[in-house]
XYZ file of C-alpha atoms in Angstrom:
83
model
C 102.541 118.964 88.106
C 101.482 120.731 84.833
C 103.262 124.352 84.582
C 100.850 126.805 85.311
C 99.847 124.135 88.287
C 100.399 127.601 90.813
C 99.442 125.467 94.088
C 102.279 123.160 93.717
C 106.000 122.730 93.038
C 108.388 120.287 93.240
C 111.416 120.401 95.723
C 115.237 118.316 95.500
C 116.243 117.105 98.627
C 119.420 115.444 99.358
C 120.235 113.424 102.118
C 123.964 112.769 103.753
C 125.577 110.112 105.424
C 128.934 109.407 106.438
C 130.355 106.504 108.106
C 133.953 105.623 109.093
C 133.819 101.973 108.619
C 136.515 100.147 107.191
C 133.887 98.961 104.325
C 130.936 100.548 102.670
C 128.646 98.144 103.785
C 127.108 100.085 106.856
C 127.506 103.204 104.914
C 124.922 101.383 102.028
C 122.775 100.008 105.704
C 122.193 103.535 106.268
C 121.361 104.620 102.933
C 119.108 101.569 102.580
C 117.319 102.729 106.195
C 116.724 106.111 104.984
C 115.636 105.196 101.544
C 113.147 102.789 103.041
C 112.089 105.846 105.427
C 111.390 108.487 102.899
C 110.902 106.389 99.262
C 107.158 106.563 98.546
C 106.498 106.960 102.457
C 103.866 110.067 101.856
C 101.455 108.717 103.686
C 103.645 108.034 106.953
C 105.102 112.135 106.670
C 102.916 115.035 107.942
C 103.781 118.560 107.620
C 102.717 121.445 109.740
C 102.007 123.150 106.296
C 101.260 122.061 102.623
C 100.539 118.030 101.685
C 103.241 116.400 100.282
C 101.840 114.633 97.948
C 105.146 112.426 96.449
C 108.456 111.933 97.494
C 110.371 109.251 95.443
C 114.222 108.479 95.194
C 115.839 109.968 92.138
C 119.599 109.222 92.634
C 122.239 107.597 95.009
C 125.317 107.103 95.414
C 128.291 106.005 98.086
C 132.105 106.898 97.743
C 135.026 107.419 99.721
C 135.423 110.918 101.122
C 138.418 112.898 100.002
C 139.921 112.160 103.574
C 140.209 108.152 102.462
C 138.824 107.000 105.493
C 135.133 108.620 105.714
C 132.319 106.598 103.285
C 130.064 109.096 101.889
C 126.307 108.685 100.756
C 124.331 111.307 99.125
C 120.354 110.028 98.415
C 118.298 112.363 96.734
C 114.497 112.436 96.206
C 112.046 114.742 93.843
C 109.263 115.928 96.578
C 106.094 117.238 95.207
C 104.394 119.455 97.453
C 100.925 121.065 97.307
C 100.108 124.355 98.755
C-alpha cells in the first residue's frame, strides 16, 4: 500500500508449531498444512472487521528446539489489511 494509503496497513504474523517426532518430517506436514491454509487463501478468510485483502508467506523455517527433542516451525506471512 502506498504511504499515505491511511485505510490500510500491513501486519507480520507468525505462526508456531512444535512436534516431538523423532524426524522433522511431520513437523514440515504441519507447516506445509498451515501454509496451504493461509498462503494466498484471502478469499476463504472473513473477518468480523476490515478486508484482508493479502496474506502471502514471507519466511519459514524448522529446527530443533533448544530441548533436542522438540522440532520447531515458525511460518510467517505479510497480511495486508484494509480498514
Amino acid at each position: 500500500f502506498p504511504s499515505h494509503d491511511t485505510n490500510a496497513a500491513i501486519y507480520r504474523v507468525a505462526v508456531n508449531v512444535w512436534d516431538r517426532s523423532a524426524s522433522i518430517e511431520n513437523a514440515l506436514d504441519i507447516m506445509a498444512a498451515v501454509k496451504s491454509a493461509l498462503h494466498r487463501q484471502e478469499s476463504n478468510i472473513t473477518m468480523d472487521l476490515n478486508t484482508l485483502v493479502m496474506i502471502h508467506l514471507v519466511a519459514e523455517n524448522c529446527f530443533l528446539d533448544a530441548d533436542g527433542t522438540t522440532w520447531h516451525g515458525i511460518l510467517e506471512f505479510d497480511t495486508h489489511i484494509q480498514f
